[in-house]
Amino acid sequence: SAGCRNTSSARFHIHTTLQLSINLSYVGLTDKYMNFQELNLPNALLRALRDKEYERPTPIQMQAIPAALEGRDILGTAQTGTGKTAAFALPVLANLLRRPPVGRGRPIRALILTPTRELALQIDESLGDYAKYTPLRTCVVFGGVNQRPQIDCLKRGVDVLTATPGRLLDLIGQGHISLKQIEFFVLDEADRMLDMGFFDDIMTIVRRLPAERQTLMFSATLPPKIRELARQILRKPVEINIAVSKPNEAIEQGAYVLYETQKLGLIKELFAKPLESKTIIFSSSKLKVKELAFAFKRMHLN
Ligand code: AMP
């Protein structure tokens, strides 16, 4: 239907099991852990969670945090939006606080590997928020930008490093990063990593990690290749599966199949009548966002 003039005829409703990332649903909780205090997290982290105004753990947090605090490996099936970042970040930070580093210096003790720079930045920001009342330091490295500030950050000493695979391997190759003292390894969005062709990079990185470590792996789906990867990098993992919830019936969703040049026309059509509510439009890059903002101005959209 691409190229058709009447965009609404190209419209279809999404009836997949799509989960809205802002919908942190607590329906179906067993109430086993009603709050973060009962999860045995250190006070410094609890204080930070109060600042974030998190009232209680999400289902993935309830299941992953106790197992990870016990030192178990985890294979978690959960998407972004379920609170999975805190599900791995909180126990990793807690375990780091419980076990001060052996010997002198400040080796990197936790590595979080994630596919994109956006995710890497988000994770590092969350880590910074959760760790703000602790002496732990974080740093993030990803490709496509000057590596100098990243090297400066590494030189200051880091406890938890968040990285995308390519830049991590570059910096290891240049001698700026050693993974010899990693105690905690998190592989985030594993299925997306494989889709992006990172399998060999992941295995190169894993081979550099100490065999004695705790590994937490998260993936939105568990196809056979991911199961195989899990078999290779995890030891007797606790499996946690956060079922993907159905979209709220009251929310109407739609998708439009269009050529690039038709998109602005569609927006004009959709916003022909003034709306009472506000709208968020996401786009793929900084440049696209600027172009869109400019085009909306020309269209007198406020
Ligand atoms: P994530 O799935 O990790 O990307 O998290 C999705 C969003 O949920 C983020 O904005 C988090 O700050 C927020 N979040 C995570 N855990 C909780 C919680 N227990 N209570 C409220 N919000 C949370």
CSV table of C-alpha atoms and ligand atoms in Angstrom, one decimal:
chain,number,residue,atom,x,y,z
A,1,SER,CA,0.0,0.0,0.0
A,2,ALA,CA,3.0,2.3,-0.1
A,3,GLY,CA,2.4,5.2,-2.3
A,4,CYS,CA,-1.3,5.3,-1.9
A,5,ARG,CA,-2.8,8.8,-1.5
A,6,ASN,CA,-5.3,8.1,1.2
A,7,THR,CA,-3.1,7.3,4.1
A,8,SER,CA,-6.0,5.9,6.2
A,9,SER,CA,-6.4,3.1,3.8
A,10,ALA,CA,-2.9,2.1,4.5
A,11,ARG,CA,-3.6,2.0,8.1
A,12,PHE,CA,-3.8,-1.2,10.2
A,13,HIS,CA,-4.0,-1.8,13.9
A,14,ILE,CA,-1.3,-3.5,15.7
A,15,HIS,CA,-2.6,-6.4,17.6
A,16,THR,CA,0.7,-7.9,18.5
A,17,THR,CA,1.7,-8.2,22.1
A,18,LEU,CA,3.3,-4.8,22.1
A,19,GLN,CA,4.1,-3.4,25.5
A,20,LEU,CA,4.0,0.3,26.1
A,21,SER,CA,7.2,1.2,27.8
A,22,ILE,CA,5.6,3.7,30.1
A,23,ASN,CA,3.1,1.1,31.4
A,24,LEU,CA,4.8,-0.4,34.4
A,25,SER,CA,2.0,-2.7,35.3
A,26,TYR,CA,1.9,-4.1,38.8
A,27,VAL,CA,-1.1,-6.3,38.1
A,28,GLY,CA,-0.5,-9.9,39.3
A,29,LEU,CA,2.2,-9.2,41.9
A,30,THR,CA,2.5,-11.9,44.4
A,31,ASP,CA,3.1,-9.2,47.0
A,32,LYS,CA,6.0,-11.3,48.2
A,33,TYR,CA,8.2,-8.3,48.3
A,34,MET,CA,6.2,-5.2,48.8
A,35,ASN,CA,9.0,-2.7,49.0
A,36,PHE,CA,12.7,-2.2,48.3
A,37,GLN,CA,13.6,-2.5,52.0
A,38,GLU,CA,12.6,-6.1,52.0
A,39,LEU,CA,15.0,-6.8,49.2
A,40,ASN,CA,18.0,-6.3,51.5
A,41,LEU,CA,19.5,-3.5,49.5
A,42,PRO,CA,22.1,-1.2,51.2
A,43,ASN,CA,20.8,2.0,52.7
A,44,ALA,CA,22.8,4.2,50.3
A,45,LEU,CA,20.8,2.6,47.4
A,46,LEU,CA,17.5,2.8,49.2
A,47,ARG,CA,18.0,6.5,49.7
A,48,ALA,CA,18.7,7.0,46.0
A,49,LEU,CA,15.5,5.0,45.2
A,50,ARG,CA,13.5,7.3,47.5
A,51,ASP,CA,14.9,10.3,45.6
A,52,LYS,CA,13.7,8.6,42.3
A,53,GLU,CA,10.3,8.1,44.0
A,54,TYR,CA,10.2,4.4,43.1
A,55,GLU,CA,7.5,3.1,45.5
A,56,ARG,CA,8.0,-0.6,45.0
A,57,PRO,CA,10.0,-3.0,42.8
A,58,THR,CA,8.6,-4.0,39.4
A,59,PRO,CA,8.1,-7.8,38.7
A,60,ILE,CA,11.5,-8.3,37.1
A,61,GLN,CA,13.1,-6.4,40.0
A,62,MET,CA,11.3,-8.6,42.6
A,63,GLN,CA,12.6,-11.7,40.9
A,64,ALA,CA,16.1,-10.7,39.7
A,65,ILE,CA,17.3,-8.7,42.7
A,66,PRO,CA,17.2,-11.5,45.4
A,67,ALA,CA,18.7,-14.0,43.0
A,68,ALA,CA,21.5,-11.7,41.9
A,69,LEU,CA,22.2,-10.7,45.5
A,70,GLU,CA,22.8,-14.4,46.3
A,71,GLY,CA,25.4,-14.4,43.5
A,72,ARG,CA,23.3,-16.4,41.0
A,73,ASP,CA,23.7,-16.0,37.2
A,74,ILE,CA,20.4,-14.8,35.6
A,75,LEU,CA,18.8,-15.3,32.2
A,76,GLY,CA,16.0,-12.7,32.1
A,77,THR,CA,13.5,-12.4,29.4
A,78,ALA,CA,12.3,-8.8,29.6
A,79,GLN,CA,11.9,-5.8,27.5
A,80,THR,CA,12.9,-2.2,28.0
A,81,GLY,CA,10.2,-0.5,30.1
A,82,THR,CA,9.9,-3.3,32.6
A,83,GLY,CA,12.5,-1.8,35.0
A,84,LYS,CA,15.2,-4.2,33.9
A,85,THR,CA,18.0,-1.7,34.2
A,86,ALA,CA,17.4,-1.3,37.9
A,87,ALA,CA,16.9,-5.1,38.1
A,88,PHE,CA,20.6,-5.6,37.2
A,89,ALA,CA,22.1,-2.3,38.3
A,90,LEU,CA,20.9,-2.4,42.0
A,91,PRO,CA,22.3,-5.9,42.8
A,92,VAL,CA,25.5,-5.2,41.0
A,93,LEU,CA,26.0,-2.0,42.9
A,94,ALA,CA,25.0,-3.7,46.2
A,95,ASN,CA,27.4,-6.6,45.6
A,96,LEU,CA,30.2,-4.2,44.8
A,97,LEU,CA,29.6,-2.3,48.0
A,98,ARG,CA,29.5,-5.5,50.0
A,99,ARG,CA,32.8,-6.7,48.6
A,100,PRO,CA,35.5,-4.0,48.5
A,101,PRO,CA,38.2,-4.5,45.9
A,102,VAL,CA,41.2,-6.7,46.8
A,103,GLY,CA,44.6,-5.2,46.5
A,104,ARG,CA,45.5,-1.6,45.5
A,105,GLY,CA,44.1,0.6,42.8
A,106,ARG,CA,40.7,0.8,41.3
A,107,PRO,CA,40.1,-2.0,38.8
A,108,ILE,CA,36.9,-2.1,36.7
A,109,ARG,CA,34.9,-4.7,38.6
A,110,ALA,CA,31.6,-4.6,36.7
A,111,LEU,CA,31.0,-4.5,32.9
A,112,ILE,CA,27.7,-3.8,31.3
A,113,LEU,CA,27.6,-4.5,27.6
A,114,THR,CA,24.7,-3.0,25.6
A,115,PRO,CA,24.1,-2.7,21.8
A,116,THR,CA,23.6,1.1,21.2
A,117,ARG,CA,25.0,4.3,22.5
A,118,GLU,CA,21.5,5.5,23.5
A,119,LEU,CA,21.1,2.5,25.7
A,120,ALA,CA,24.6,2.8,27.1
A,121,LEU,CA,24.0,6.5,28.0
A,122,GLN,CA,20.7,5.6,29.6
A,123,ILE,CA,22.2,2.8,31.7
A,124,ASP,CA,25.1,5.0,32.8
A,125,GLU,CA,22.7,7.7,33.8
A,126,SER,CA,20.6,5.3,35.9
A,127,LEU,CA,23.7,3.9,37.5
A,128,GLY,CA,24.8,7.4,38.4
A,129,ASP,CA,21.4,8.1,40.0
A,130,TYR,CA,21.3,4.8,42.0
A,131,ALA,CA,25.0,5.1,43.1
A,132,LYS,CA,24.9,8.8,44.0
A,133,TYR,CA,25.2,8.1,47.8
A,134,THR,CA,28.0,5.5,47.4
A,135,PRO,CA,31.7,6.0,46.6
A,136,LEU,CA,31.3,3.9,43.4
A,137,ARG,CA,32.2,5.5,40.1
A,138,THR,CA,30.8,4.8,36.7
A,139,CYS,CA,31.9,5.5,33.2
A,140,VAL,CA,30.4,4.9,29.7
A,141,VAL,CA,32.2,4.2,26.4
A,142,PHE,CA,30.6,4.0,22.9
A,143,GLY,CA,31.6,4.5,19.3
A,144,GLY,CA,31.0,7.4,16.9
A,145,VAL,CA,32.4,10.1,19.2
A,146,ASN,CA,35.9,11.3,20.2
A,147,GLN,CA,37.4,8.7,22.6
A,148,ARG,CA,39.5,11.3,24.5
A,149,PRO,CA,36.9,12.2,27.2
A,150,GLN,CA,36.1,8.5,27.6
A,151,ILE,CA,39.8,7.7,28.2
A,152,ASP,CA,40.0,10.6,30.7
A,153,CYS,CA,37.1,9.1,32.6
A,154,LEU,CA,38.7,5.7,32.6
A,155,LYS,CA,41.9,7.2,33.9
A,156,ARG,CA,40.1,8.7,36.9
A,157,GLY,CA,39.2,5.1,38.0
A,158,VAL,CA,36.0,3.3,37.4
A,159,ASP,CA,34.1,0.6,39.3
A,160,VAL,CA,31.3,0.0,36.8
A,161,LEU,CA,31.8,0.4,33.0
A,162,THR,CA,28.9,0.5,30.5
A,163,ALA,CA,30.0,-0.1,27.0
A,164,THR,CA,29.1,-0.9,23.4
A,165,PRO,CA,31.1,-3.8,22.0
A,166,GLY,CA,33.1,-2.0,19.2
A,167,ARG,CA,34.5,0.9,21.2
A,168,LEU,CA,35.2,-1.4,24.2
A,169,LEU,CA,37.4,-3.7,22.0
A,170,ASP,CA,39.1,-0.6,20.5
A,171,LEU,CA,40.0,0.7,24.0
A,172,ILE,CA,41.1,-2.7,25.2
A,173,GLY,CA,43.3,-3.0,22.1
A,174,GLN,CA,44.9,0.4,23.0
A,175,GLY,CA,45.6,-0.7,26.5
A,176,HIS,CA,43.1,1.7,28.2
A,177,ILE,CA,40.8,-1.0,29.6
A,178,SER,CA,41.6,-4.3,31.3
A,179,LEU,CA,38.8,-6.8,32.0
A,180,LYS,CA,41.0,-9.0,34.2
A,181,GLN,CA,39.3,-8.1,37.4
A,182,ILE,CA,35.7,-8.1,36.3
A,183,GLU,CA,33.5,-9.7,38.9
A,184,PHE,CA,30.1,-8.8,37.4
A,185,PHE,CA,29.2,-9.0,33.7
A,186,VAL,CA,25.8,-7.9,32.4
A,187,LEU,CA,24.8,-8.6,28.8
A,188,ASP,CA,21.8,-6.3,28.0
A,189,GLU,CA,19.5,-6.7,25.0
A,190,ALA,CA,21.3,-9.9,23.9
A,191,ASP,CA,18.9,-10.6,21.0
A,192,ARG,CA,19.4,-7.1,19.6
A,193,MET,CA,23.2,-7.5,19.9
A,194,LEU,CA,23.0,-10.6,17.7
A,195,ASP,CA,20.7,-8.9,15.2
A,196,MET,CA,23.3,-6.2,14.9
A,197,GLY,CA,26.0,-8.7,14.2
A,198,PHE,CA,27.9,-8.5,17.5
A,199,PHE,CA,28.1,-12.3,18.2
A,200,ASP,CA,31.9,-12.5,17.5
A,201,ASP,CA,32.6,-9.3,19.4
A,202,ILE,CA,30.7,-10.6,22.4
A,203,MET,CA,32.6,-13.9,22.4
A,204,THR,CA,36.0,-12.0,22.1
A,205,ILE,CA,35.0,-9.9,25.1
A,206,VAL,CA,33.7,-12.9,27.1
A,207,ARG,CA,37.1,-14.7,26.5
A,208,ARG,CA,38.8,-11.8,28.2
A,209,LEU,CA,36.7,-12.0,31.3
A,210,PRO,CA,37.7,-14.1,34.3
A,211,ALA,CA,35.9,-17.5,34.4
A,212,GLU,CA,35.0,-16.8,38.0
A,213,ARG,CA,32.4,-14.1,37.7
A,214,GLN,CA,28.6,-13.4,38.0
A,215,THR,CA,26.8,-13.0,34.7
A,216,LEU,CA,23.4,-11.5,34.2
A,217,MET,CA,21.9,-11.8,30.7
A,218,PHE,CA,18.8,-10.1,29.4
A,219,SER,CA,17.0,-10.5,26.2
A,220,ALA,CA,13.5,-9.5,24.9
A,221,THR,CA,13.2,-12.9,23.2
A,222,LEU,CA,14.8,-16.3,23.5
A,223,PRO,CA,15.4,-17.8,20.1
A,224,PRO,CA,17.7,-20.8,19.8
A,225,LYS,CA,20.8,-18.7,19.1
A,226,ILE,CA,20.3,-16.7,22.3
A,227,ARG,CA,19.8,-20.0,24.3
A,228,GLU,CA,23.1,-21.2,22.8
A,229,LEU,CA,24.8,-18.0,23.8
A,230,ALA,CA,23.3,-18.3,27.3
A,231,ARG,CA,24.6,-21.8,27.6
A,232,GLN,CA,28.1,-20.6,26.7
A,233,ILE,CA,28.3,-17.7,29.1
A,234,LEU,CA,26.0,-18.5,32.1
A,235,ARG,CA,26.4,-21.0,34.9
A,236,LYS,CA,23.2,-22.6,36.2
A,237,PRO,CA,21.2,-19.4,35.7
A,238,VAL,CA,18.0,-18.6,37.4
A,239,GLU,CA,15.5,-18.1,34.5
A,240,ILE,CA,13.2,-15.1,34.9
A,241,ASN,CA,10.5,-14.6,32.3
A,242,ILE,CA,8.4,-11.4,32.4
A,243,ALA,CA,5.5,-12.1,30.2
A,244,VAL,CA,4.8,-9.4,27.7
A,245,SER,CA,1.5,-7.8,28.5
A,246,LYS,CA,-1.1,-7.0,26.0
A,247,PRO,CA,-1.7,-3.4,25.1
A,248,ASN,CA,-4.4,-1.6,27.0
A,249,GLU,CA,-7.6,-2.1,25.1
A,250,ALA,CA,-8.5,1.6,25.6
A,251,ILE,CA,-5.4,2.8,23.7
A,252,GLU,CA,-5.9,2.9,20.0
A,253,GLN,CA,-2.7,2.1,18.1
A,254,GLY,CA,-2.0,2.4,14.4
A,255,ALA,CA,0.8,2.0,11.9
A,256,TYR,CA,1.1,3.7,8.5
A,257,VAL,CA,3.1,2.4,5.7
A,258,LEU,CA,4.5,5.3,3.7
A,259,TYR,CA,7.2,6.6,1.6
A,260,GLU,CA,9.6,9.1,3.3
A,261,THR,CA,8.2,12.0,1.3
A,262,GLN,CA,4.6,11.3,2.5
A,263,LYS,CA,5.3,11.5,6.2
A,264,LEU,CA,4.9,15.3,6.6
A,265,GLY,CA,1.6,15.2,4.7
A,266,LEU,CA,0.3,12.5,7.1
A,267,ILE,CA,1.2,14.6,10.1
A,268,LYS,CA,-0.6,17.6,8.5
A,269,GLU,CA,-3.7,15.3,8.1
A,270,LEU,CA,-3.5,13.9,11.6
A,271,PHE,CA,-3.2,17.3,13.2
A,272,ALA,CA,-5.7,19.1,10.9
A,273,LYS,CA,-8.1,19.4,13.8
A,274,PRO,CA,-6.5,21.0,16.8
A,275,LEU,CA,-5.9,18.5,19.6
A,276,GLU,CA,-6.4,19.1,23.3
A,277,SER,CA,-3.6,16.8,24.4
A,278,LYS,CA,0.1,17.1,23.8
A,279,THR,CA,1.9,14.8,21.4
A,280,ILE,CA,5.4,13.3,21.4
A,281,ILE,CA,7.0,12.5,18.1
A,282,PHE,CA,10.1,10.3,18.1
A,283,SER,CA,12.6,10.3,15.3
A,284,SER,CA,15.8,8.4,14.4
A,285,SER,CA,18.5,11.1,14.7
A,286,LYS,CA,19.3,14.6,16.0
A,287,LEU,CA,19.3,15.9,12.4
A,288,LYS,CA,15.9,14.4,11.6
A,289,VAL,CA,14.5,16.0,14.8
A,290,LYS,CA,15.8,19.4,13.8
A,291,GLU,CA,14.4,19.0,10.3
A,292,LEU,CA,11.0,18.0,11.7
A,293,ALA,CA,10.9,20.9,14.1
A,294,PHE,CA,11.6,23.2,11.3
A,295,ALA,CA,9.0,21.7,9.0
A,296,PHE,CA,6.3,21.9,11.8
A,297,LYS,CA,7.1,25.6,12.3
A,298,ARG,CA,6.5,26.1,8.6
A,299,MET,CA,3.2,24.2,8.9
A,300,HIS,CA,2.2,26.5,11.8
A,301,LEU,CA,2.0,23.5,14.2
A,302,ASN,CA,2.7,24.7,17.7
B,1,AMP,P1,13.8,0.2,32.0
B,1,AMP,O1,13.0,-0.9,31.7
B,1,AMP,O2,15.0,-0.2,32.9
B,1,AMP,O3,14.3,1.0,30.8
B,1,AMP,O4,13.0,1.2,33.0
B,1,AMP,C1,11.9,1.9,32.5
B,1,AMP,C2,11.5,3.1,33.4
B,1,AMP,O5,11.0,2.7,34.6
B,1,AMP,C3,12.7,4.0,33.7
B,1,AMP,O6,12.3,5.4,33.5
B,1,AMP,C4,12.9,3.8,35.2
B,1,AMP,O7,13.5,4.9,35.9
B,1,AMP,C5,11.5,3.4,35.7
B,1,AMP,N1,11.5,2.5,36.8
B,1,AMP,C6,12.4,1.4,37.0
B,1,AMP,N2,12.0,0.8,38.2
B,1,AMP,C7,11.0,1.4,38.7
B,1,AMP,C8,10.2,1.3,39.9
B,1,AMP,N3,10.5,0.3,40.8
B,1,AMP,N4,9.2,2.1,40.2
B,1,AMP,C9,9.0,3.2,39.3
B,1,AMP,N5,9.6,3.4,38.2
B,1,AMP,C10,10.7,2.5,37.9
